[in-house]
Structure formats: C-alpha cells, structure tokens
Coordinates of C-alpha atoms in Angstrom, one line a residue:
M1 CA 0.2 -0.1 0.0
A2 CA 1.5 2.9 -0.7
D3 CA 0.8 5.4 2.0
A4 CA 4.3 7.3 2.2
A5 CA 2.7 10.6 2.3
R6 CA 0.5 9.6 5.2
R7 CA 3.5 8.1 7.1
L8 CA 5.7 11.8 6.3
T9 CA 2.9 14.0 7.4
T10 CA 2.1 11.9 10.6
L11 CA 5.9 12.0 11.0
V12 CA 6.2 16.1 11.2
E13 CA 2.3 16.9 12.8
D14 CA 4.7 14.1 16.1
V15 CA 7.7 16.3 16.0
L16 CA 6.3 19.5 15.9
G17 CA 2.5 19.0 17.6
T18 CA 1.1 20.9 15.2
P19 CA -1.3 20.4 11.8
L20 CA 1.1 20.2 8.4
P21 CA -0.3 23.1 6.9
V22 CA 0.1 21.7 3.5
R23 CA -0.8 18.6 1.7
I24 CA 1.9 16.5 1.0
R25 CA 2.5 13.9 -2.5
A26 CA 5.4 11.4 -2.0
W27 CA 7.1 9.7 -4.9
D28 CA 4.9 6.6 -4.6
R29 CA 2.3 8.7 -5.7
S30 CA 0.2 8.7 -1.7
E31 CA -1.1 11.5 -1.2
Y32 CA -1.9 13.1 2.4
G33 CA -3.1 16.5 4.3
P34 CA -5.6 19.2 4.0
P35 CA -7.0 19.6 0.4
G36 CA -7.2 23.0 -1.1
T37 CA -3.9 23.9 0.2
P38 CA -0.9 24.6 -1.8
I39 CA 0.6 20.7 -2.3
L40 CA 4.4 19.8 -1.5
V41 CA 5.7 17.3 -3.7
I42 CA 8.3 14.9 -2.6
R43 CA 9.5 14.1 -6.3
H44 CA 12.1 11.2 -4.4
R45 CA 13.4 9.9 -1.0
R46 CA 16.5 11.6 -1.9
A47 CA 15.1 14.2 0.0
L48 CA 14.8 13.2 3.0
R49 CA 18.1 11.2 2.8
R50 CA 19.6 14.7 2.6
L51 CA 17.3 16.2 5.4
L52 CA 18.6 13.5 8.0
W53 CA 22.1 14.0 7.3
K54 CA 21.7 17.9 7.3
P55 CA 18.8 18.8 9.5
G56 CA 16.8 21.8 9.5
E57 CA 16.9 24.3 6.5
L58 CA 20.2 23.2 4.5
G59 CA 18.7 20.0 4.1
L60 CA 15.4 21.3 2.5
A61 CA 17.1 23.5 0.9
R62 CA 19.2 21.0 -0.8
A63 CA 16.5 19.1 -1.7
W64 CA 14.6 21.6 -3.4
V65 CA 17.7 23.0 -5.4
A66 CA 18.6 19.8 -6.9
G67 CA 14.9 19.3 -7.6
D68 CA 13.7 16.3 -5.1
I69 CA 10.9 18.5 -3.5
D70 CA 8.6 20.6 -5.4
V71 CA 5.2 23.2 -4.7
E72 CA 2.1 22.8 -7.0
G73 CA 0.2 25.5 -6.3
D74 CA 0.8 29.1 -4.8
L75 CA 4.4 29.3 -4.5
Y76 CA 4.0 32.3 -2.0
H77 CA 1.0 30.9 -0.2
A78 CA 2.8 27.3 0.7
L79 CA 5.8 28.9 1.9
D80 CA 3.2 31.9 3.9
L81 CA 2.3 28.2 5.6
L82 CA 5.3 26.8 6.1
A83 CA 7.2 29.6 7.4
G84 CA 4.4 30.0 10.1
T85 CA 4.4 26.4 11.6
L86 CA 8.4 25.5 10.9
W87 CA 10.2 28.8 11.0
E88 CA 8.3 31.2 13.2
R89 CA 9.9 33.3 15.7
G90 CA 8.0 32.9 19.4
E91 CA 7.7 35.7 22.0
D92 CA 11.3 35.6 22.4
P93 CA 12.9 36.6 18.5
D94 CA 16.2 35.1 19.4
R95 CA 15.3 31.8 19.9
R96 CA 13.5 29.9 17.1
S97 CA 10.7 27.6 16.9
G98 CA 9.1 24.4 15.3
L99 CA 11.3 22.2 13.0
A100 CA 14.5 24.2 12.8
A101 CA 15.1 24.3 16.2
L102 CA 13.9 20.5 17.0
L103 CA 15.6 18.9 14.2
T104 CA 19.2 20.8 15.9
A105 CA 18.2 19.6 19.6
A106 CA 20.3 15.7 19.7
R107 CA 18.3 15.1 22.6
D108 CA 15.4 15.4 21.6
P109 CA 13.6 12.0 22.1
R110 CA 11.4 13.6 19.5
L111 CA 14.2 13.5 16.9
R112 CA 15.4 10.2 17.7
S113 CA 12.3 8.7 17.1
A114 CA 11.8 10.7 13.7
A115 CA 15.2 10.3 12.5
A116 CA 15.0 6.3 13.0
E117 CA 11.3 7.1 11.1
L118 CA 13.0 9.2 9.0
A119 CA 15.6 7.1 7.4
R120 CA 13.4 4.1 6.9
L121 CA 11.6 6.2 4.7
G122 CA 15.1 7.2 2.9
G123 CA 15.9 4.0 2.9
P124 CA 19.9 3.1 2.7
G125 CA 22.4 5.3 1.3
L126 CA 25.2 8.1 1.8
P127 CA 24.7 11.4 2.1
P128 CA 23.9 12.7 -1.4
R129 CA 26.1 15.4 -2.9
P130 CA 25.4 18.9 -2.9
P131 CA 24.2 20.4 -5.6
R132 CA 26.8 21.9 -7.7
E133 CA 25.1 25.5 -7.4
E134 CA 26.1 25.5 -3.7
A135 CA 28.9 28.0 -3.0
R136 CA 32.3 25.9 -2.5
R137 CA 34.4 28.1 -0.4
T138 CA 38.1 28.2 -0.8
G139 CA 38.9 29.2 2.7
G140 CA 40.5 32.1 4.5
R141 CA 39.2 35.4 6.7
L142 CA 35.6 37.1 5.8
H143 CA 36.0 39.9 3.7
T144 CA 39.5 39.7 2.6
P145 CA 39.4 41.6 -1.6
R146 CA 39.9 38.3 -2.6
R147 CA 36.8 36.2 -0.7
D148 CA 34.5 39.3 -1.9
K149 CA 35.4 38.7 -5.4
E150 CA 34.5 34.9 -5.1
A151 CA 31.2 36.0 -3.4
I152 CA 30.6 38.3 -5.5
S153 CA 31.4 36.0 -9.1
H154 CA 28.8 33.4 -7.7
H155 CA 25.9 35.1 -7.3
Y156 CA 26.4 37.5 -10.6
D157 CA 28.6 35.8 -12.4
V158 CA 25.9 33.1 -13.8
G159 CA 25.1 34.9 -17.4
N160 CA 24.2 38.2 -18.5
A161 CA 21.0 37.0 -20.4
F162 CA 20.0 34.4 -17.2
Y163 CA 19.7 38.6 -15.6
E164 CA 17.7 39.9 -18.5
R165 CA 15.0 37.7 -18.4
V166 CA 14.6 38.5 -14.6
L167 CA 15.3 42.1 -14.1
G168 CA 13.6 43.2 -17.8
P169 CA 15.4 45.9 -19.8
S170 CA 16.5 48.2 -17.3
M171 CA 18.7 45.8 -16.0
V172 CA 18.6 47.3 -11.9
Y173 CA 19.2 44.3 -9.5
S174 CA 17.8 46.7 -6.5
C175 CA 14.5 47.7 -5.2
A176 CA 12.7 49.9 -7.4
Y177 CA 10.7 52.7 -6.6
W178 CA 6.5 52.8 -7.0
E179 CA 4.3 55.7 -8.1
S180 CA 1.5 52.3 -7.3
P181 CA 1.5 48.7 -7.6
D182 CA -0.4 49.2 -10.5
G183 CA 2.8 51.0 -12.5
T184 CA 5.4 49.1 -14.2
L185 CA 8.9 47.9 -13.2
E186 CA 10.6 49.9 -15.7
D187 CA 9.4 53.4 -14.6
A188 CA 9.8 51.9 -11.5
Q189 CA 13.2 51.4 -11.5
R190 CA 13.8 55.1 -13.6
A191 CA 12.1 56.3 -10.9
K192 CA 14.5 55.0 -8.6
L193 CA 17.7 56.1 -10.3
D194 CA 16.5 59.9 -10.0
L195 CA 15.2 59.7 -7.0
V196 CA 19.1 59.0 -5.6
C197 CA 20.2 61.2 -7.9
R198 CA 17.8 63.7 -6.9
K199 CA 18.7 62.5 -3.3
L200 CA 22.9 63.0 -4.2
D201 CA 21.7 66.8 -5.3
L202 CA 23.7 65.8 -8.6
R203 CA 24.7 68.6 -10.9
P204 CA 27.0 68.9 -14.4
G205 CA 30.4 69.1 -14.0
Q206 CA 30.4 66.6 -10.8
R207 CA 31.7 63.5 -10.1
L208 CA 30.4 60.3 -8.9
L209 CA 31.4 57.3 -7.5
D210 CA 28.9 54.3 -8.3
V211 CA 29.9 51.3 -5.5
G212 CA 28.9 47.5 -6.8
C213 CA 27.8 49.8 -10.0
G214 CA 26.2 46.2 -11.4
W215 CA 25.2 46.4 -15.3
G216 CA 25.3 50.0 -15.4
S217 CA 22.3 51.3 -15.1
M218 CA 23.1 54.3 -11.8
V219 CA 25.5 55.6 -13.8
L220 CA 24.2 55.8 -17.4
H221 CA 21.8 57.5 -16.0
A222 CA 23.4 59.3 -13.8
A223 CA 25.7 61.1 -16.8
R224 CA 23.1 61.2 -19.2
E225 CA 20.3 63.4 -17.3
Y226 CA 22.0 65.2 -14.8
G227 CA 25.5 65.2 -16.4
V228 CA 28.2 64.1 -14.2
S229 CA 31.2 62.0 -14.9
A230 CA 30.4 58.8 -13.3
V231 CA 33.1 55.9 -12.0
G232 CA 31.1 52.3 -11.6
I233 CA 33.3 49.8 -9.7
T234 CA 32.0 45.8 -9.7
L235 CA 33.9 42.8 -8.8
S236 CA 31.5 40.9 -11.4
E237 CA 34.0 40.2 -14.4
E238 CA 30.7 39.6 -16.6
Q239 CA 29.5 42.8 -15.0
A240 CA 31.4 45.4 -16.2
A241 CA 31.2 44.0 -19.7
Y242 CA 28.1 44.2 -19.4
A243 CA 28.3 47.9 -18.7
R244 CA 31.1 48.9 -20.4
K245 CA 29.4 47.7 -24.1
R246 CA 26.3 49.3 -22.4
V247 CA 28.3 53.0 -22.3
A248 CA 30.2 52.3 -25.7
E249 CA 26.5 52.3 -27.3
A250 CA 25.3 55.7 -25.3
G251 CA 28.7 57.2 -26.5
L252 CA 29.6 58.1 -23.3
T253 CA 33.2 56.7 -22.5
D254 CA 34.5 59.9 -22.1
R255 CA 32.5 60.7 -19.0
I256 CA 31.6 57.0 -17.1
E257 CA 34.5 54.3 -16.5
I258 CA 33.8 51.1 -15.9
R259 CA 36.0 49.4 -13.7
V260 CA 36.2 45.7 -12.0
Q261 CA 37.9 46.9 -8.4
D262 CA 37.2 46.7 -4.7
Y263 CA 35.9 49.7 -3.3
R264 CA 39.1 49.3 -0.8
E265 CA 41.3 50.1 -3.5
I266 CA 40.4 53.8 -4.8
S267 CA 42.9 56.3 -4.8
D268 CA 41.7 58.8 -7.1
G269 CA 39.3 60.1 -5.3
P270 CA 37.9 62.6 -4.1
F271 CA 34.7 62.6 -5.7
D272 CA 31.5 65.1 -5.4
A273 CA 29.1 62.4 -4.7
I274 CA 28.9 58.1 -3.9
S275 CA 26.2 56.0 -4.5
S276 CA 25.8 52.8 -3.0
I277 CA 22.6 50.7 -4.0
G278 CA 22.4 47.2 -3.1
M279 CA 26.1 46.6 -2.1
A280 CA 26.5 47.4 1.8
E281 CA 25.5 43.9 2.0
H282 CA 28.0 41.8 0.9
V283 CA 30.5 44.4 3.4
G284 CA 29.9 42.2 6.5
S285 CA 29.9 43.2 10.3
A286 CA 33.6 43.4 10.6
R287 CA 34.6 45.7 7.7
Y288 CA 31.4 48.3 7.9
A289 CA 33.4 50.7 10.0
E290 CA 36.3 50.4 7.4
Y291 CA 34.4 50.6 4.2
A292 CA 32.3 53.7 6.1
A293 CA 35.2 55.6 6.4
D294 CA 36.7 54.7 3.2
L295 CA 33.6 56.4 1.6
F296 CA 33.8 59.5 4.0
A297 CA 37.2 59.5 2.7
L298 CA 36.7 59.4 -0.7
L299 CA 34.2 62.5 -0.5
V300 CA 35.1 66.2 -1.0
P301 CA 33.9 68.7 1.8
G302 CA 30.4 68.4 1.5
G303 CA 29.8 65.7 -0.7
R304 CA 27.2 63.0 -0.5
L305 CA 26.3 59.0 0.1
L306 CA 23.2 57.5 -0.5
N307 CA 23.3 54.0 0.9
H308 CA 20.9 51.9 -0.5
Q309 CA 21.0 48.6 2.1
I310 CA 18.0 45.9 3.3
A311 CA 18.0 45.6 7.0
R312 CA 17.2 43.0 9.7
R313 CA 15.0 43.6 12.7
P314 CA 17.3 43.9 15.7
L315 CA 17.9 41.1 18.4
M316 CA 18.0 41.2 21.9
D317 CA 21.2 39.5 21.6
E318 CA 23.4 41.2 18.9
E319 CA 25.5 37.9 19.4
A320 CA 23.3 35.3 18.6
Y321 CA 22.5 36.3 15.1
E322 CA 23.5 33.5 11.8
T323 CA 23.0 34.2 8.3
D324 CA 20.6 32.3 6.6
E325 CA 21.8 29.0 5.6
F326 CA 19.8 29.2 2.2
I327 CA 20.7 32.2 1.3
D328 CA 24.7 31.8 2.6
R329 CA 25.1 28.8 1.1
Y330 CA 22.8 29.3 -2.6
V331 CA 22.5 33.3 -3.1
F332 CA 24.4 35.8 -1.7
P333 CA 27.7 33.6 0.5
D334 CA 29.2 35.9 3.0
G335 CA 26.5 38.5 2.9
E336 CA 25.2 39.9 6.4
L337 CA 22.2 42.4 7.0
A338 CA 22.6 44.4 9.8
P339 CA 19.9 46.2 11.3
V340 CA 19.1 50.4 9.9
G341 CA 20.1 51.9 13.6
R342 CA 23.4 50.1 13.1
T343 CA 24.3 51.7 9.6
V344 CA 23.3 54.3 10.9
A345 CA 25.4 54.8 14.0
Q346 CA 28.8 53.4 12.4
L347 CA 28.0 56.1 9.4
E348 CA 28.3 58.0 11.7
E349 CA 31.1 56.9 13.8
A350 CA 33.2 57.6 10.6
G351 CA 32.5 61.2 10.7
F352 CA 29.5 61.6 8.3
E353 CA 26.2 63.4 9.4
V354 CA 22.8 61.0 8.8
R355 CA 19.9 63.9 6.8
D356 CA 17.5 61.5 5.5
V357 CA 16.7 57.7 6.4
E358 CA 13.7 56.7 4.3
A359 CA 12.0 53.0 4.7
I360 CA 10.7 51.4 1.1
R361 CA 10.7 48.0 1.9
E362 CA 6.9 47.7 0.4
H363 CA 8.4 48.5 -2.7
Y364 CA 11.1 46.1 -2.4
A365 CA 8.2 43.3 -1.7
L366 CA 6.6 44.5 -5.5
T367 CA 9.9 44.9 -6.9
L368 CA 10.3 40.9 -6.1
R369 CA 7.0 40.1 -7.4
Q370 CA 7.7 41.3 -10.2
W371 CA 11.3 39.6 -11.0
V372 CA 9.2 36.3 -9.9
A373 CA 6.9 36.9 -12.5
N374 CA 9.5 37.4 -15.3
L375 CA 11.2 34.2 -13.8
E376 CA 8.7 32.2 -14.5
T377 CA 7.4 33.5 -17.9
H378 CA 11.1 33.2 -18.8
W379 CA 11.3 29.7 -17.3
D380 CA 12.3 27.1 -19.9
E381 CA 14.8 29.9 -21.3
A382 CA 16.3 30.9 -17.6
V383 CA 16.5 27.0 -17.4
R384 CA 19.0 27.1 -20.5
L385 CA 21.1 30.2 -19.7
T386 CA 22.2 28.4 -16.5
S387 CA 20.7 25.1 -15.0
P388 CA 17.6 24.4 -13.3
G389 CA 19.3 24.0 -9.7
R390 CA 20.2 28.3 -10.1
A391 CA 16.9 28.8 -11.8
R392 CA 14.9 27.2 -8.8
V393 CA 17.7 29.0 -6.3
W394 CA 16.8 32.1 -7.9
R395 CA 12.2 31.3 -7.7
L396 CA 12.5 30.6 -4.3
Y397 CA 14.7 33.3 -2.4
M398 CA 13.0 35.9 -4.6
A399 CA 9.9 34.7 -3.6
A400 CA 10.2 34.6 -0.1
S401 CA 12.6 37.8 -0.1
A402 CA 8.9 39.4 -1.2
L403 CA 7.2 37.9 1.5
S404 CA 10.1 39.0 4.4
F405 CA 9.5 42.1 3.4
E406 CA 5.8 42.4 3.2
R407 CA 6.1 40.7 6.9
N408 CA 8.3 43.2 8.0
R409 CA 10.8 41.0 9.0
I410 CA 13.2 42.4 6.9
G411 CA 13.1 46.4 5.4
V412 CA 15.2 48.4 2.9
N413 CA 16.6 51.8 3.2
Q414 CA 18.0 54.3 1.3
V415 CA 19.8 57.1 4.2
L416 CA 21.2 60.3 3.2
A417 CA 24.8 61.3 4.4
V418 CA 26.8 64.3 4.4
R419 CA 30.6 64.7 5.0
T420 CA 29.7 68.4 6.6
P421 CA 32.9 70.6 7.0
E422 CA 33.6 72.4 10.1
S423 CA 31.3 75.3 8.8
G424 CA 28.4 73.2 9.1
V425 CA 27.5 74.5 6.2
S426 CA 25.7 70.7 4.7
G427 CA 24.1 72.2 2.0
V428 CA 21.5 70.3 2.2
P429 CA 18.0 72.4 1.6
L430 CA 15.8 72.7 4.9
R431 CA 13.1 71.1 3.9
A432 CA 14.5 68.6 1.3
R433 CA 12.0 66.0 1.2
D434 CA 9.1 65.8 -1.4
W435 CA 6.7 63.4 0.5
R436 CA 4.1 62.6 -2.8
G437 CA 1.8 59.6 -2.6
R438 CA 0.7 60.2 1.4
T439 CA -2.6 58.3 2.0
A440 CA -3.8 59.1 5.3

C-alpha cells in the first residue's frame, strides 16, 4: 500500500505538535493532508536522506535546489504557510521554534524517533552530494578582497542573459521605487535611479562614484540626465563587460568609466557624490566601519553619500545573529544584514552627518514579485541559460524575500549622509523631502 505521504505527515506533525498546513504528495504517488491547500511534492526519497544528514534548513534547501522537492500551487501561499509552521519565531525573537530548533536538538526523544522513521522512509544510502549550485569556498578570512570577489562571482557571474530575463530591460538589481502597485517595473526602476540622483543633488560637471555598479544603470542615468562624470566599480567581470558595452553604445565613454575594483582599492578621489545601492549587504559587520571610513575619505567636504541597504530586525542579543543557511550557501555567500540603527550609527562614527532615512520595504516586495513573474514567464529559457538548480534557487529566494519584506521580517532603507565641513554648512535644503503619494 502506498502510504509514504501519510507517514511523512504524521511524522512531521508528531515532531511539531501541530497540524501540517499543506498537503503532501510522495514519490509513491500517495497524498495526504488538508485538501485545497498547496501541495508539497516529494519527488524522490533522496530528499529525506538530505534531511537526515543535514537536518533543518540546509537539508531542505538542497532538496529544493536538486529538484527532489517542489511545490504545486501558489508558491507564495505555500511559503507563508510553511514559514508559520516550521520557522516562525515565538515571543522571544532570539529563539527559533518549530522544526528548525527540534531537528538540531540531538537529545530530544522526538528527534531520535523522527530520525529513525526518516531513515526507514528515506532508505539506505550515503549522504547525497550537494547540488553543484552550492557555493564552494576556498577558505581564508571573511571579507578579504579575494574572498569577496569569489562571493560576488558566485552570485553575479551566472550569465548576463539570465539576468536580462529576470530584471527586464532596466538591468537594475535593487529595489525599485513605485508610484503605485499598478505601475511598470521599468518606470519604477527609472524613478528609483532618479530619486538617488536627486537626493545626491547631482549637477553637471560633478564626479560620481557608484560602488557596486552592477550592469551600469545608475552611472548611465546620472551621466545622461544630470551631466556628471561617473566611475562605476564592481567585482564581477561579467557585469563590467556588460556595463562597458552599454556605455559605449550610449556614446558616453568620455564620461563613464567602469572598473573591476574593490572599494578598498580606490585611490583617485575625491568625488562629489557616492551612490552605494544594494552593495553594503556584502561588506560584512567586521568590515563595515572600514567601508564607511573609506567612503567618507573619498568625498569632498560637503559631498553626499546615498547608501541603499537591506536591513534585518534587531535582536535582543545581537551576538546570536546567524546568517540564513540557504542564502549563504546558494544566493549571497558571506552576506550579512544589520539593523538600520546600526548602519546609521556606523556611518556617523565614520564622520558622516546622517540627514535622511527613508524606509521603502513595501517597494521591494513589489519589485521581487515582478522579478519572480519575469522568471516564471521565461522559465524554460532561464533554465537553458543557467541550470535547473540555479533557476530554482532564484525563484525560491526571490519569492521568500518578497514575503519577508511584506511581513516586516526585513526592510530596505535609503540613508542620505553628508561629509559636512567644519563650517557646519551641509548644503541640504531646510525642507529636503518631497513626500508624494501620502495616504491618510
């Protein structure tokens, strides 16, 4: 009798002490669980061996990337239901409850019983090899220039054509700025680039540094629309080649330079303004003071920095912070998130005067949902351009991130900071903000 789905459901519910909110379909074609809900498809019993050898999030991530598990139905709804059951935090934000905690509690009798049942269902065998999409680290200290370059290459050097399908014509890989949810991604990305330029108060003849320039969209917009000269730096060879081609096609090689360079290696300052959009997440907590100090030193007195950065919620015990295993192994190796308060404090400690902080997390949820839609629309082509596993990584991380922004688990903020001179004249207008679309 085919009953793997029932046995799995019973096992999970016994461990969690709560009903499983999704239906399970197992490799033996059995189904069990609440009807009318998304279906968690266990395509191969190998998925259970992955969980047995790597309990918790990493085992699940490897099973997903390898295609051993899948979701049938609304992916967002499934992730929302499963997050509430498997990883929801309790009243104490520093303690994880649910499966993530139970599967790592080796002395828990429920774990021993669950592991035995999992072994029976998963069958004999050595631990499955991790999917080839998993980051392979060469070792060394965190956030050295060499290790940072490897981490950036893992994420960004997966093919420019793949990113074209996901990001659309703008080729902007950061939160857009939406007038309304009914707008287009291209209009929202153009609005974001223009917002950054206006906050920096860019003017013809000025010199702009774009740290983590991606495929060149920011420097192109700033040079075309605001008449500046710009230097864009990235650690990705593929991004740099693509950006240089765009600059040449725009006829702006006399005003835009694209470099493969670490921010710690820039020696030809000063600049009138610096934009850092979606880059600071890669810096790491141990290096953030250095990052802030380096950018401060690269600005002229009165120069402005616009730091656009994802933030996490603060913890009661900050020492307990751990990076997400799926994100660390498959998406952004060595990436770290900090609370916005810590980011502001470190910029101030470097000498900056922080003049404005704008929280735009809802905008990132809209952006991510559009990227997911683009990926799903071009799924077959995206798989061909990269790999099935890589496409699955991007679909899961973008959909899960959209939910995290919507549920206020993470946020994103634009911090405007000035290297205010000793005179105290910041150059910022008395009423700098232009609030539009305010609701009652």
